[in-house]
Short mmCIF file of C-alpha atoms in Angstrom, two decimals:
data_model
loop_
_atom_site.label_atom_id
_atom_site.label_comp_id
_atom_site.label_asym_id
_atom_site.label_seq_id
_atom_site.Cartn_x
_atom_site.Cartn_y
_atom_site.Cartn_z
CA UNK A 24 19.39 -19.21 -2.74
CA UNK A 25 21.50 -18.26 -5.80
CA UNK A 26 18.47 -16.60 -7.46
CA UNK A 27 17.65 -14.81 -4.22
CA UNK A 28 21.17 -13.53 -3.64
CA UNK A 29 21.53 -12.47 -7.30
CA UNK A 30 18.45 -10.30 -7.01
CA UNK A 31 19.49 -8.81 -3.68
CA UNK A 32 22.97 -8.03 -5.08
CA UNK A 33 21.46 -6.41 -8.20
CA UNK A 34 19.09 -4.19 -6.21
CA UNK A 35 21.83 -3.19 -3.75
CA UNK A 36 23.92 -2.24 -6.81
CA UNK A 37 21.07 0.01 -8.02
CA UNK A 38 20.81 1.54 -4.55
CA UNK A 39 24.56 2.25 -4.43
CA UNK A 40 24.41 3.88 -7.88
CA UNK A 41 21.40 5.99 -6.84
CA UNK A 42 23.16 7.12 -3.64
CA UNK A 43 25.89 8.64 -5.85
CA UNK A 44 23.22 10.59 -7.77
CA UNK A 45 21.32 11.81 -4.68
CA UNK A 46 22.69 15.25 -3.83
CA UNK A 47 19.68 17.46 -2.98
CA UNK A 48 16.41 17.12 -1.06
CA UNK A 49 14.55 17.01 -4.42
CA UNK A 50 16.74 14.03 -5.42
CA UNK A 51 16.06 12.21 -2.13
CA UNK A 52 12.32 12.91 -1.89
CA UNK A 53 11.26 13.06 -5.56
CA UNK A 54 14.07 11.48 -7.59
CA UNK A 55 14.96 14.92 -9.00
CA UNK A 56 11.55 14.87 -10.82
CA UNK A 57 13.44 13.10 -13.59
CA UNK A 58 11.22 10.08 -14.36
CA UNK A 59 9.05 9.85 -17.48
CA UNK A 60 5.34 8.98 -17.35
CA UNK A 61 6.03 5.40 -18.51
CA UNK A 62 8.84 4.88 -15.97
CA UNK A 63 6.72 6.31 -13.17
CA UNK A 64 3.74 4.20 -14.31
CA UNK A 65 5.88 1.08 -13.95
CA UNK A 66 7.08 2.31 -10.54
CA UNK A 67 3.48 2.99 -9.45
CA UNK A 68 2.60 -0.55 -10.49
CA UNK A 69 5.65 -1.80 -8.57
CA UNK A 70 4.64 0.21 -5.51
CA UNK A 71 1.00 -0.90 -5.60
CA UNK A 72 1.40 -4.60 -6.48
CA UNK A 73 2.57 -5.46 -3.01
CA UNK A 74 2.94 -8.68 -1.06
CA UNK A 75 -0.76 -8.21 -0.32
CA UNK A 76 -1.58 -8.35 -4.01
CA UNK A 77 0.68 -11.21 -4.99
CA UNK A 78 0.75 -13.39 -1.88
CA UNK A 79 -2.29 -12.23 0.08
CA UNK A 80 -4.94 -12.08 -2.66
CA UNK A 81 -3.84 -15.38 -4.23
CA UNK A 82 -4.07 -16.90 -0.73
CA UNK A 83 -7.41 -15.41 0.17
CA UNK A 84 -8.93 -16.55 -3.17
CA UNK A 85 -7.49 -20.04 -2.65
CA UNK A 86 -9.10 -20.24 0.82
CA UNK A 87 -12.31 -18.23 0.33
CA UNK A 88 -13.09 -18.47 -3.39
CA UNK A 89 -15.33 -15.76 -4.80
CA UNK A 90 -15.17 -13.53 -1.72
CA UNK A 91 -11.36 -13.41 -1.98
CA UNK A 92 -11.52 -12.09 -5.56
CA UNK A 93 -13.39 -9.03 -4.25
CA UNK A 94 -10.02 -7.79 -2.96
CA UNK A 95 -8.70 -7.77 -6.54
CA UNK A 96 -11.74 -5.83 -7.76
CA UNK A 97 -11.51 -3.28 -4.94
CA UNK A 98 -7.77 -2.64 -5.35
CA UNK A 99 -8.23 -2.11 -9.11
CA UNK A 100 -11.36 0.10 -9.07
CA UNK A 101 -9.64 2.32 -6.47
CA UNK A 102 -7.32 3.59 -9.19
CA UNK A 103 -10.19 5.37 -10.93
CA UNK A 104 -10.70 7.50 -7.81
CA UNK A 105 -6.96 8.30 -7.71
CA UNK A 106 -6.87 9.16 -11.44
CA UNK A 107 -10.02 11.29 -11.60
CA UNK A 108 -9.82 13.15 -8.30
CA UNK A 109 -6.26 13.25 -7.04
CA UNK A 110 -3.26 12.49 -9.32
CA UNK A 111 -2.97 15.58 -11.52
CA UNK A 112 -4.24 18.02 -8.88
CA UNK A 113 -1.75 16.76 -6.27
CA UNK A 114 1.16 16.96 -8.74
CA UNK A 115 0.28 20.56 -9.57
CA UNK A 116 -0.30 21.66 -5.98
CA UNK A 117 2.47 20.10 -3.92
CA UNK A 118 6.20 19.68 -3.67
CA UNK A 119 7.27 16.53 -1.78
CA UNK A 120 4.48 15.27 0.53
CA UNK A 121 0.70 15.23 0.99
CA UNK A 122 1.01 17.89 3.72
CA UNK A 123 2.41 20.42 1.20
CA UNK A 124 -1.05 20.58 -0.41
CA UNK A 125 -2.96 20.80 2.88
CA UNK A 126 -0.65 23.36 4.49
CA UNK A 127 -0.63 25.78 1.55
CA UNK A 128 -3.94 27.52 2.31
CA UNK A 129 -3.99 26.88 6.08
CA UNK A 130 -1.99 27.36 9.25
CA UNK A 131 0.95 25.10 8.38
CA UNK A 132 2.18 23.75 11.73
CA UNK A 133 -1.01 21.98 13.05
CA UNK A 134 -1.86 20.68 9.56
CA UNK A 135 1.66 19.36 8.89
CA UNK A 136 1.70 17.71 12.33
CA UNK A 137 -1.62 15.94 11.67
CA UNK A 138 -0.60 14.90 8.12
CA UNK A 139 2.79 13.66 9.33
CA UNK A 140 1.26 11.54 12.10
CA UNK A 141 -1.34 10.10 9.69
CA UNK A 142 1.30 9.26 7.05
CA UNK A 143 3.45 7.40 9.57
CA UNK A 144 0.47 5.42 11.01
CA UNK A 145 -0.84 4.37 7.56
CA UNK A 146 2.66 3.43 6.40
CA UNK A 147 3.31 1.29 9.47
CA UNK A 148 0.00 -0.57 8.94
CA UNK A 149 1.00 -1.25 5.34
CA UNK A 150 4.54 -2.21 6.36
CA UNK A 151 3.08 -4.80 8.74
CA UNK A 152 1.60 -6.68 5.80
CA UNK A 153 4.88 -6.73 3.87
CA UNK A 154 6.83 -7.98 6.90
CA UNK A 155 4.37 -10.79 7.55
CA UNK A 156 4.53 -11.75 3.87
CA UNK A 157 8.33 -11.78 3.99
CA UNK A 158 8.37 -14.09 7.00
CA UNK A 159 5.94 -16.55 5.37
CA UNK A 160 7.71 -16.51 1.99
CA UNK A 161 11.30 -16.92 3.11
CA UNK A 162 10.15 -19.47 5.69
CA UNK A 163 8.65 -21.55 2.86
CA UNK A 164 11.75 -21.27 0.66
CA UNK A 165 14.24 -22.11 3.41
CA UNK A 166 12.05 -24.70 5.10
CA UNK A 167 11.69 -22.59 8.27
CA UNK A 168 8.53 -23.58 10.14
CA UNK A 169 9.08 -22.13 13.62
CA UNK A 170 7.73 -18.69 14.55
CA UNK A 171 11.18 -17.75 15.89
CA UNK A 172 12.80 -18.58 12.54
CA UNK A 173 10.22 -16.48 10.67
CA UNK A 174 10.81 -13.65 13.16
CA UNK A 175 14.52 -13.60 12.28
CA UNK A 176 13.55 -13.56 8.60
CA UNK A 177 11.44 -10.44 9.23
CA UNK A 178 14.44 -8.81 10.98
CA UNK A 179 16.64 -9.57 7.95
CA UNK A 180 14.14 -8.16 5.43
CA UNK A 181 13.67 -5.05 7.57
CA UNK A 182 17.42 -4.45 7.73
CA UNK A 183 17.74 -4.76 3.94
CA UNK A 184 14.84 -2.39 3.38
CA UNK A 185 16.40 0.23 5.66
CA UNK A 186 19.61 0.06 3.59
CA UNK A 187 17.62 0.76 0.38
CA UNK A 188 15.90 3.83 1.79
CA UNK A 189 18.77 5.31 3.78
CA UNK A 190 21.22 5.18 0.87
CA UNK A 191 19.10 5.15 -2.31
CA UNK A 192 16.32 7.64 -1.56
CA UNK A 193 13.54 8.03 -4.14
CA UNK A 194 15.85 7.42 -7.12
CA UNK A 195 17.07 4.05 -5.88
CA UNK A 196 13.60 3.05 -4.64
CA UNK A 197 11.96 3.97 -7.98
CA UNK A 198 14.44 1.95 -10.06
CA UNK A 199 14.03 -1.06 -7.72
CA UNK A 200 10.23 -0.74 -8.18
CA UNK A 201 10.53 -0.57 -11.98
CA UNK A 202 12.70 -3.72 -12.08
CA UNK A 203 10.36 -5.46 -9.65
CA UNK A 204 7.21 -4.56 -11.67
CA UNK A 205 8.69 -6.12 -14.82
CA UNK A 206 9.77 -9.26 -12.93
CA UNK A 207 6.44 -9.62 -11.13
CA UNK A 208 4.36 -9.26 -14.31
CA UNK A 209 6.62 -11.77 -16.07
CA UNK A 210 6.54 -14.30 -13.21
CA UNK A 211 2.76 -14.03 -12.65
CA UNK A 212 2.07 -14.30 -16.41
CA UNK A 213 4.29 -17.40 -16.69
CA UNK A 214 2.55 -19.26 -13.85
CA UNK A 215 -0.89 -18.16 -15.17
CA UNK A 216 -0.13 -19.52 -18.66
CA UNK A 217 1.16 -22.83 -17.23
CA UNK A 218 -1.96 -23.23 -15.05
CA UNK A 219 -4.36 -22.38 -17.88
CA UNK A 220 -2.40 -24.68 -20.21
CA UNK A 221 -2.88 -27.57 -17.78
CA UNK A 222 -6.66 -27.06 -18.02
CA UNK A 223 -6.63 -26.62 -21.82
CA UNK A 224 -7.20 -22.85 -21.37
CA UNK A 225 -10.67 -23.69 -20.07
CA UNK A 226 -11.38 -21.36 -17.14
CA UNK A 227 -14.59 -23.22 -16.31
CA UNK A 228 -12.67 -26.49 -15.83
CA UNK A 229 -10.18 -24.70 -13.55
CA UNK A 230 -12.96 -23.19 -11.41
CA UNK A 231 -14.78 -26.52 -11.23
CA UNK A 232 -11.71 -28.37 -9.94
CA UNK A 233 -10.96 -25.53 -7.47
CA UNK A 234 -14.46 -25.86 -6.01
CA UNK A 235 -14.22 -29.67 -5.84
CA UNK A 236 -10.76 -29.72 -4.19
CA UNK A 237 -10.98 -26.69 -1.87
CA UNK A 238 -14.69 -25.92 -1.46
CA UNK A 239 -16.73 -27.10 1.55
CA UNK A 240 -17.36 -30.85 1.27
CA UNK A 241 -21.09 -30.44 1.94
CA UNK A 242 -21.52 -27.80 -0.79
CA UNK A 243 -18.49 -27.36 -3.11
CA UNK A 244 -20.41 -24.94 -5.35
CA UNK A 245 -20.47 -22.32 -2.57
CA UNK A 246 -16.75 -21.76 -3.29
CA UNK A 247 -17.72 -19.93 -6.49
CA UNK A 248 -20.53 -17.72 -5.15
CA UNK A 249 -20.60 -14.89 -2.56
CA UNK A 250 -20.85 -15.69 1.13
CA UNK A 251 -18.04 -18.09 2.04
CA UNK A 252 -16.01 -15.45 3.92
CA UNK A 253 -18.47 -12.56 4.31
CA UNK A 254 -22.19 -12.83 4.87
CA UNK A 255 -22.30 -16.42 6.10
CA UNK A 256 -25.29 -17.55 8.14
CA UNK A 257 -23.18 -17.48 11.30
CA UNK A 258 -22.17 -13.86 10.66
CA UNK A 259 -25.65 -12.75 9.63
CA UNK A 260 -26.16 -9.07 8.84
CA UNK A 261 -22.77 -8.11 10.35
CA UNK A 262 -20.99 -10.18 7.67
CA UNK A 263 -22.82 -8.38 4.84
CA UNK A 264 -22.06 -4.96 6.36
CA UNK A 265 -18.41 -6.04 6.80
CA UNK A 266 -18.24 -6.75 3.06
CA UNK A 267 -19.61 -3.29 2.17
CA UNK A 268 -17.15 -1.79 4.66
CA UNK A 269 -14.25 -3.62 3.02
CA UNK A 270 -15.34 -2.41 -0.44
CA UNK A 271 -15.53 1.21 0.73
CA UNK A 272 -12.04 1.06 2.23
CA UNK A 273 -10.49 -0.56 -0.84
CA UNK A 274 -12.10 1.79 -3.38
CA UNK A 275 -11.46 5.02 -1.45
CA UNK A 276 -8.18 4.10 0.27
CA UNK A 277 -5.74 4.33 -2.66
CA UNK A 278 -6.28 8.07 -3.13
CA UNK A 279 -5.18 8.60 0.49
CA UNK A 280 -2.13 6.30 0.59
CA UNK A 281 1.01 8.40 1.30
CA UNK A 282 3.45 6.18 -0.62
CA UNK A 283 1.23 6.36 -3.73
CA UNK A 284 0.68 10.13 -3.42
CA UNK A 285 4.43 10.91 -3.31
CA UNK A 286 4.87 9.03 -6.61
CA UNK A 287 3.07 11.88 -8.40
CA UNK A 288 5.89 14.28 -7.46
CA UNK A 289 8.62 12.29 -9.25
CA UNK A 290 7.49 13.39 -12.74
CA UNK A 291 8.30 16.80 -14.31
CA UNK A 292 4.76 17.77 -15.45
CA UNK A 293 1.07 17.18 -14.71
CA UNK A 294 0.74 15.52 -18.14
CA UNK A 295 3.35 12.96 -17.05
CA UNK A 296 1.44 12.45 -13.79
CA UNK A 297 -1.70 11.58 -15.77
CA UNK A 298 0.24 9.34 -18.14
CA UNK A 299 1.94 7.52 -15.27
CA UNK A 300 -1.41 6.76 -13.60
CA UNK A 301 -2.83 5.46 -16.91
CA UNK A 302 0.21 3.19 -17.36
CA UNK A 303 -0.12 2.14 -13.73
CA UNK A 304 -3.81 1.24 -14.23
CA UNK A 305 -2.98 -0.84 -17.33
CA UNK A 306 -0.24 -2.83 -15.57
CA UNK A 307 -2.24 -3.24 -12.36
CA UNK A 308 -5.44 -4.20 -14.25
CA UNK A 309 -3.71 -7.05 -16.08
CA UNK A 310 -2.05 -8.20 -12.87
CA UNK A 311 -5.30 -8.40 -10.90
CA UNK A 312 -6.86 -10.51 -13.66
CA UNK A 313 -3.88 -12.86 -13.26
CA UNK A 314 -4.56 -13.16 -9.50
CA UNK A 315 -7.88 -14.84 -10.38
CA UNK A 316 -6.01 -17.71 -12.07
CA UNK A 317 -3.27 -17.79 -9.41
CA UNK A 318 -5.78 -18.04 -6.55
CA UNK A 319 -8.15 -20.56 -8.09
CA UNK A 320 -5.16 -22.42 -9.56
CA UNK A 321 -3.71 -22.86 -6.06
CA UNK A 322 -7.13 -24.02 -4.81
CA UNK A 323 -7.37 -26.57 -7.65
CA UNK A 324 -3.80 -27.93 -7.79
CA UNK A 325 -2.40 -27.46 -4.26
CA UNK A 326 -5.63 -27.68 -2.24
CA UNK A 327 -6.85 -25.80 0.80
CA UNK A 328 -5.48 -28.34 3.31
CA UNK A 329 -1.89 -28.14 2.00
CA UNK A 330 -2.05 -24.33 1.72
CA UNK A 331 -3.20 -23.92 5.34
CA UNK A 332 -0.50 -26.38 6.47
CA UNK A 333 2.12 -24.18 4.78
CA UNK A 334 0.72 -20.92 6.17
CA UNK A 335 -2.47 -20.54 8.22
CA UNK A 336 -3.50 -17.35 6.41
CA UNK A 337 -2.73 -18.69 2.91
CA UNK A 338 0.13 -16.26 2.19
CA UNK A 339 2.27 -18.96 0.52
CA UNK A 340 -0.43 -20.15 -1.95
CA UNK A 341 1.20 -18.54 -5.04
CA UNK A 342 4.74 -19.93 -4.44
CA UNK A 343 3.25 -23.36 -3.61
CA UNK A 344 1.28 -23.24 -6.86
CA UNK A 345 4.48 -22.38 -8.78
CA UNK A 346 6.24 -25.38 -7.26
CA UNK A 347 3.28 -27.71 -7.96
CA UNK A 348 2.70 -26.65 -11.60
CA UNK A 349 6.46 -26.67 -12.27
CA UNK A 350 6.77 -30.20 -10.90
CA UNK A 351 3.67 -31.39 -12.86
CA UNK A 352 5.01 -30.09 -16.18
CA UNK A 353 8.83 -30.14 -15.87
CA UNK A 354 9.46 -32.62 -13.04
CA UNK A 355 10.79 -32.02 -9.48
CA UNK A 356 13.76 -29.89 -10.61
CA UNK A 357 11.44 -27.70 -12.70
CA UNK A 358 9.18 -27.27 -9.68
CA UNK A 359 12.09 -26.20 -7.48
CA UNK A 360 13.37 -23.70 -10.09
CA UNK A 361 9.89 -22.19 -10.61
CA UNK A 362 9.40 -21.94 -6.83
CA UNK A 363 12.76 -20.15 -6.50
CA UNK A 364 11.89 -17.81 -9.39
CA UNK A 365 8.47 -16.86 -8.00
CA UNK A 366 9.96 -16.64 -4.49
CA UNK A 367 12.64 -14.22 -5.71
CA UNK A 368 9.98 -12.14 -7.51
CA UNK A 369 7.78 -12.08 -4.39
CA UNK A 370 10.79 -11.11 -2.29
CA UNK A 371 11.52 -8.31 -4.78
CA UNK A 372 7.89 -7.24 -4.41
CA UNK A 373 8.19 -7.01 -0.64
CA UNK A 374 11.51 -5.14 -0.67
CA UNK A 375 10.34 -2.57 -3.25
CA UNK A 376 7.04 -1.81 -1.52
CA UNK A 377 8.63 -1.70 1.91
CA UNK A 378 11.26 0.76 0.62
CA UNK A 379 8.52 2.99 -0.85
CA UNK A 380 6.53 2.98 2.39
CA UNK A 381 9.54 3.69 4.58
CA UNK A 382 10.56 6.53 2.26
CA UNK A 383 7.05 8.05 2.41
CA UNK A 384 6.92 7.99 6.21
CA UNK A 385 10.52 9.12 6.79
CA UNK A 386 10.07 11.93 4.21
CA UNK A 387 6.93 13.07 5.98
CA UNK A 388 8.69 13.06 9.35
CA UNK A 389 11.72 15.04 8.13
CA UNK A 390 9.96 17.42 5.70
CA UNK A 391 6.70 18.02 7.59
CA UNK A 392 7.41 17.45 11.26
CA UNK A 393 11.14 18.22 11.62
CA UNK A 394 11.68 20.98 9.02
CA UNK A 395 8.34 22.81 9.23
CA UNK A 396 7.00 22.07 12.73
CA UNK A 397 10.07 21.66 14.98
CA UNK A 398 12.44 23.94 13.03
CA UNK A 399 9.71 26.31 11.74
CA UNK A 400 11.03 26.18 8.16
CA UNK A 401 14.64 27.00 9.18
CA UNK A 402 16.18 23.55 8.51
CA UNK A 403 18.66 23.22 5.64
CA UNK A 404 18.13 20.63 2.87
CA UNK A 405 21.10 18.65 4.17
CA UNK A 406 19.62 18.53 7.70
CA UNK A 407 16.27 17.36 6.28
CA UNK A 408 17.87 14.48 4.38
CA UNK A 409 19.92 13.39 7.42
CA UNK A 410 16.77 13.37 9.61
CA UNK A 411 14.88 11.43 6.89
CA UNK A 412 17.59 8.75 6.95
CA UNK A 413 17.58 8.49 10.76
CA UNK A 414 13.76 8.32 10.88
CA UNK A 415 13.85 5.54 8.25
CA UNK A 416 15.90 3.51 10.75
CA UNK A 417 13.38 4.10 13.56
CA UNK A 418 10.28 3.43 11.43
CA UNK A 419 11.93 0.28 10.05
CA UNK A 420 12.59 -0.97 13.58
CA UNK A 421 8.95 -0.36 14.62
CA UNK A 422 7.70 -2.19 11.51
CA UNK A 423 9.96 -5.17 12.26
CA UNK A 424 8.63 -5.43 15.84
CA UNK A 425 4.96 -5.20 14.81
CA UNK A 426 5.56 -7.59 11.88
CA UNK A 427 6.80 -10.25 14.30
CA UNK A 428 3.64 -9.75 16.42
CA UNK A 429 1.27 -9.99 13.42
CA UNK A 430 2.48 -13.36 12.06
CA UNK A 431 -0.47 -15.56 11.09
CA UNK A 432 -2.60 -12.73 9.64
CA UNK A 433 -3.45 -12.70 5.92
CA UNK A 434 -1.44 -9.91 4.33
CA UNK A 435 -4.23 -8.77 1.97
CA UNK A 436 -6.44 -8.30 5.03
CA UNK A 437 -3.75 -6.26 6.85
CA UNK A 438 -3.41 -3.98 3.82
CA UNK A 439 -7.19 -3.51 3.73
CA UNK A 440 -6.88 -2.05 7.26
CA UNK A 441 -4.21 0.39 6.01
CA UNK A 442 -6.60 1.39 3.21
CA UNK A 443 -9.38 1.98 5.76
CA UNK A 444 -7.15 4.24 7.88
CA UNK A 445 -5.99 6.17 4.76
CA UNK A 446 -9.55 6.59 3.46
CA UNK A 447 -10.80 7.74 6.89
CA UNK A 448 -8.13 10.33 7.71
CA UNK A 449 -6.22 11.43 4.62
CA UNK A 450 -8.85 11.32 1.88
CA UNK A 451 -11.42 13.68 3.48
CA UNK A 452 -8.71 16.28 4.14
CA UNK A 453 -7.31 16.02 0.58
CA UNK A 454 -10.70 16.23 -1.19
CA UNK A 455 -11.99 19.06 1.01
CA UNK A 456 -8.73 20.96 0.50
CA UNK A 457 -8.84 20.65 -3.29
CA UNK A 458 -12.57 21.21 -3.83
CA UNK A 459 -14.17 23.09 -0.88
CA UNK A 460 -13.62 26.84 -0.80
CA UNK A 461 -14.68 27.25 2.85
CA UNK A 462 -12.31 24.53 4.19
CA UNK A 463 -9.85 25.69 6.85
CA UNK A 464 -7.19 24.62 9.36
CA UNK A 465 -9.63 23.38 12.03
CA UNK A 466 -11.43 21.30 9.38
CA UNK A 467 -8.21 19.72 8.09
CA UNK A 468 -6.95 18.80 11.56
CA UNK A 469 -10.41 17.50 12.60
CA UNK A 470 -10.76 15.40 9.42
CA UNK A 471 -7.33 13.78 9.77
CA UNK A 472 -7.44 13.09 13.50
CA UNK A 473 -11.17 12.22 13.54
CA UNK A 474 -10.85 9.65 10.76
CA UNK A 475 -7.51 8.30 11.98
CA UNK A 476 -8.49 7.88 15.65
CA UNK A 477 -11.92 6.40 14.89
CA UNK A 478 -10.43 3.86 12.44
CA UNK A 479 -7.69 2.86 14.91
CA UNK A 480 -10.09 2.53 17.86
CA UNK A 481 -12.53 0.44 15.83
CA UNK A 482 -9.70 -1.86 14.71
CA UNK A 483 -8.42 -2.21 18.31
CA UNK A 484 -11.90 -3.24 19.52
CA UNK A 485 -12.61 -5.51 16.52
CA UNK A 486 -12.13 -9.29 16.05
CA UNK A 487 -8.83 -8.47 14.29
CA UNK A 488 -7.09 -7.75 17.61
CA UNK A 489 -8.92 -10.07 20.04
CA UNK A 490 -11.71 -12.58 20.43
CA UNK A 491 -11.03 -14.82 17.41
CA UNK A 492 -8.65 -17.62 16.38
CA UNK A 493 -6.81 -15.38 13.90
CA UNK A 494 -6.63 -12.34 16.20
CA UNK A 495 -3.36 -10.64 17.15
CA UNK A 496 -4.01 -11.50 20.83
CA UNK A 497 -5.73 -14.89 20.75
CA UNK A 498 -6.21 -15.25 24.50
CA UNK A 499 -7.70 -11.78 25.08
CA UNK A 500 -11.33 -10.89 24.38
CA UNK A 501 -12.35 -7.22 24.06
CA UNK A 502 -13.92 -7.22 20.57
CA UNK A 503 -16.74 -4.74 21.24
CA UNK A 504 -17.03 -3.74 17.54
CA UNK A 505 -18.41 -6.64 15.45
CA UNK A 506 -16.85 -5.74 12.05
CA UNK A 507 -13.30 -6.62 10.94
CA UNK A 508 -13.23 -3.66 8.52
CA UNK A 509 -13.92 -0.26 10.14
CA UNK A 510 -14.36 1.80 6.93
CA UNK A 511 -18.17 1.97 6.85
CA UNK A 512 -18.12 3.88 10.16
CA UNK A 513 -14.72 5.63 10.17
CA UNK A 514 -14.79 7.05 6.59
CA UNK A 515 -18.08 8.99 7.03
CA UNK A 516 -16.79 10.07 10.48
CA UNK A 517 -13.65 11.52 8.86
CA UNK A 518 -15.74 13.56 6.40
CA UNK A 519 -18.14 14.60 9.18
CA UNK A 520 -15.30 15.75 11.47
CA UNK A 521 -13.79 17.78 8.61
CA UNK A 522 -17.12 19.46 7.90
CA UNK A 523 -17.85 20.17 11.59
CA UNK A 524 -14.36 21.52 12.27
CA UNK A 525 -14.69 23.85 9.28
CA UNK A 526 -18.11 25.33 10.06
CA UNK A 527 -17.26 25.81 13.75
CA UNK A 528 -14.19 27.90 12.87
CA UNK A 529 -14.35 31.39 11.36
CA UNK A 530 -10.91 31.18 9.67
CA UNK A 531 -11.04 31.40 5.87
CA UNK A 532 -8.55 32.52 3.20
CA UNK A 533 -10.32 33.17 -0.13
CA UNK A 534 -7.21 34.34 -2.01
CA UNK A 535 -5.21 31.22 -1.06
CA UNK A 536 -8.08 28.97 -2.22
CA UNK A 537 -8.26 30.85 -5.53
CA UNK A 538 -4.49 30.38 -5.96
CA UNK A 539 -4.50 26.65 -5.19
CA UNK A 540 -7.52 26.16 -7.47
CA UNK A 541 -5.65 27.72 -10.40
CA UNK A 542 -2.46 25.81 -9.57
CA UNK A 543 -4.18 22.46 -9.16
CA UNK A 544 -6.06 22.76 -12.45
CA UNK A 545 -3.31 24.35 -14.59
CA UNK A 546 0.02 23.88 -12.79
CA UNK A 547 0.76 27.61 -13.18
CA UNK A 548 3.06 28.88 -10.42
CA UNK A 549 3.23 25.52 -8.63
CA UNK A 550 7.04 25.36 -8.43
CA UNK A 551 7.34 28.95 -7.22
CA UNK A 552 4.50 28.64 -4.69
CA UNK A 553 5.81 25.46 -3.11
CA UNK A 554 9.08 27.14 -2.22
CA UNK A 555 7.28 28.95 0.67
#
């Protein structure tokens, strides 16, 4: 509790300091564009290494072996798409949000409306995962086992997150993410070294014990090969397609995530944007290698039975591993201290990511919907910031309510759904806007809504929501779509809708495309042009 409260007090102190520095809309939305490439790289790592990465992936590896590690691979490879296709071009083309880029060469109101709606939906999906992770984590640390107790935990985390965003803005959120990235890397590296040390730094011995302890009794070796979670005999072809669908969503989703895209606006130049993504890739790459040891370490030392007893979806595998390895090496007190340390780091992870997501969605609502759609560009900066703070309250409340409903889901899986929605709606519109000369307003609106609606409908009618033991509504049964991951259908649909909407409309602005092409590639005139 002391470790927990110390961290919360420190981050609230950072938020209070940042609130004193936040005077303009640029300060609130983009941290005054004052962060260096290294600082922003750490913040990107902090934003991306969420509860899904730390708690969810470790849990899913501990329960599903090889198939769980595919989440680590997908989350990491996705950064190459963001680096090569999006980071520098978005920094050069926009001002505060994804919609700034889309609206520049098109009719702004319908495009900003679509982008704003999409940003809020993706952010709420992602927030769900963090809230569920918070409930499981704090429940483990405080010995809370009832669903009602975990629900109150989610309410508490949500309230704290709203304070960060409302008062700290991007400056406070970024510094919290930098601190959290350093703590998370340190904590994960410490547990990894202790686990490897216990097995004499022999990865093969670790994997062998993980398979023996947590693999199926009839065939322990299947824990280390594909097919335990996806592509089982019971699932048949649908399981294999589900795996491909998951991979597509993970690899393409990052480049469409609103809270990652707004990070590129916090640096002063395109060079810093590139540098920050490279630093982010380095930090994230090392971290995802550590998740391999954390997941299989939990499977070997804690065991599948104990992990499931602690949390059905495996979200507490990493903290339980910390407690077990600490107790094995340093005794019961050492185990308790290591559990508290990793718990505080995981809590920091949740708070930082939740703050970034809430900021992205509230910024989109105030800057895109309120200022440019409702007020037609006539809102003052002060009005924008006030609306952003109020919308942060509302979005936070929605996330708390849905987080309570989604208890029992694995958080890595919930984030994969957010990636699928982002890849289906946002990514087609962004890529077409940056690279297709003929693209127009009808195409942008069709791409966003087509991808977004198809992904949401497929999720609603999938085993995620009904018809399975782990579904949101366990007693209902309307799972008409057999796949848990909608990406393989919804991502091509998003691109198809964007293409169809474009060719069916005659609107086209060649001069605006030429201007955004020059800006995106060189950065020339970006600041002046975004003042429109």
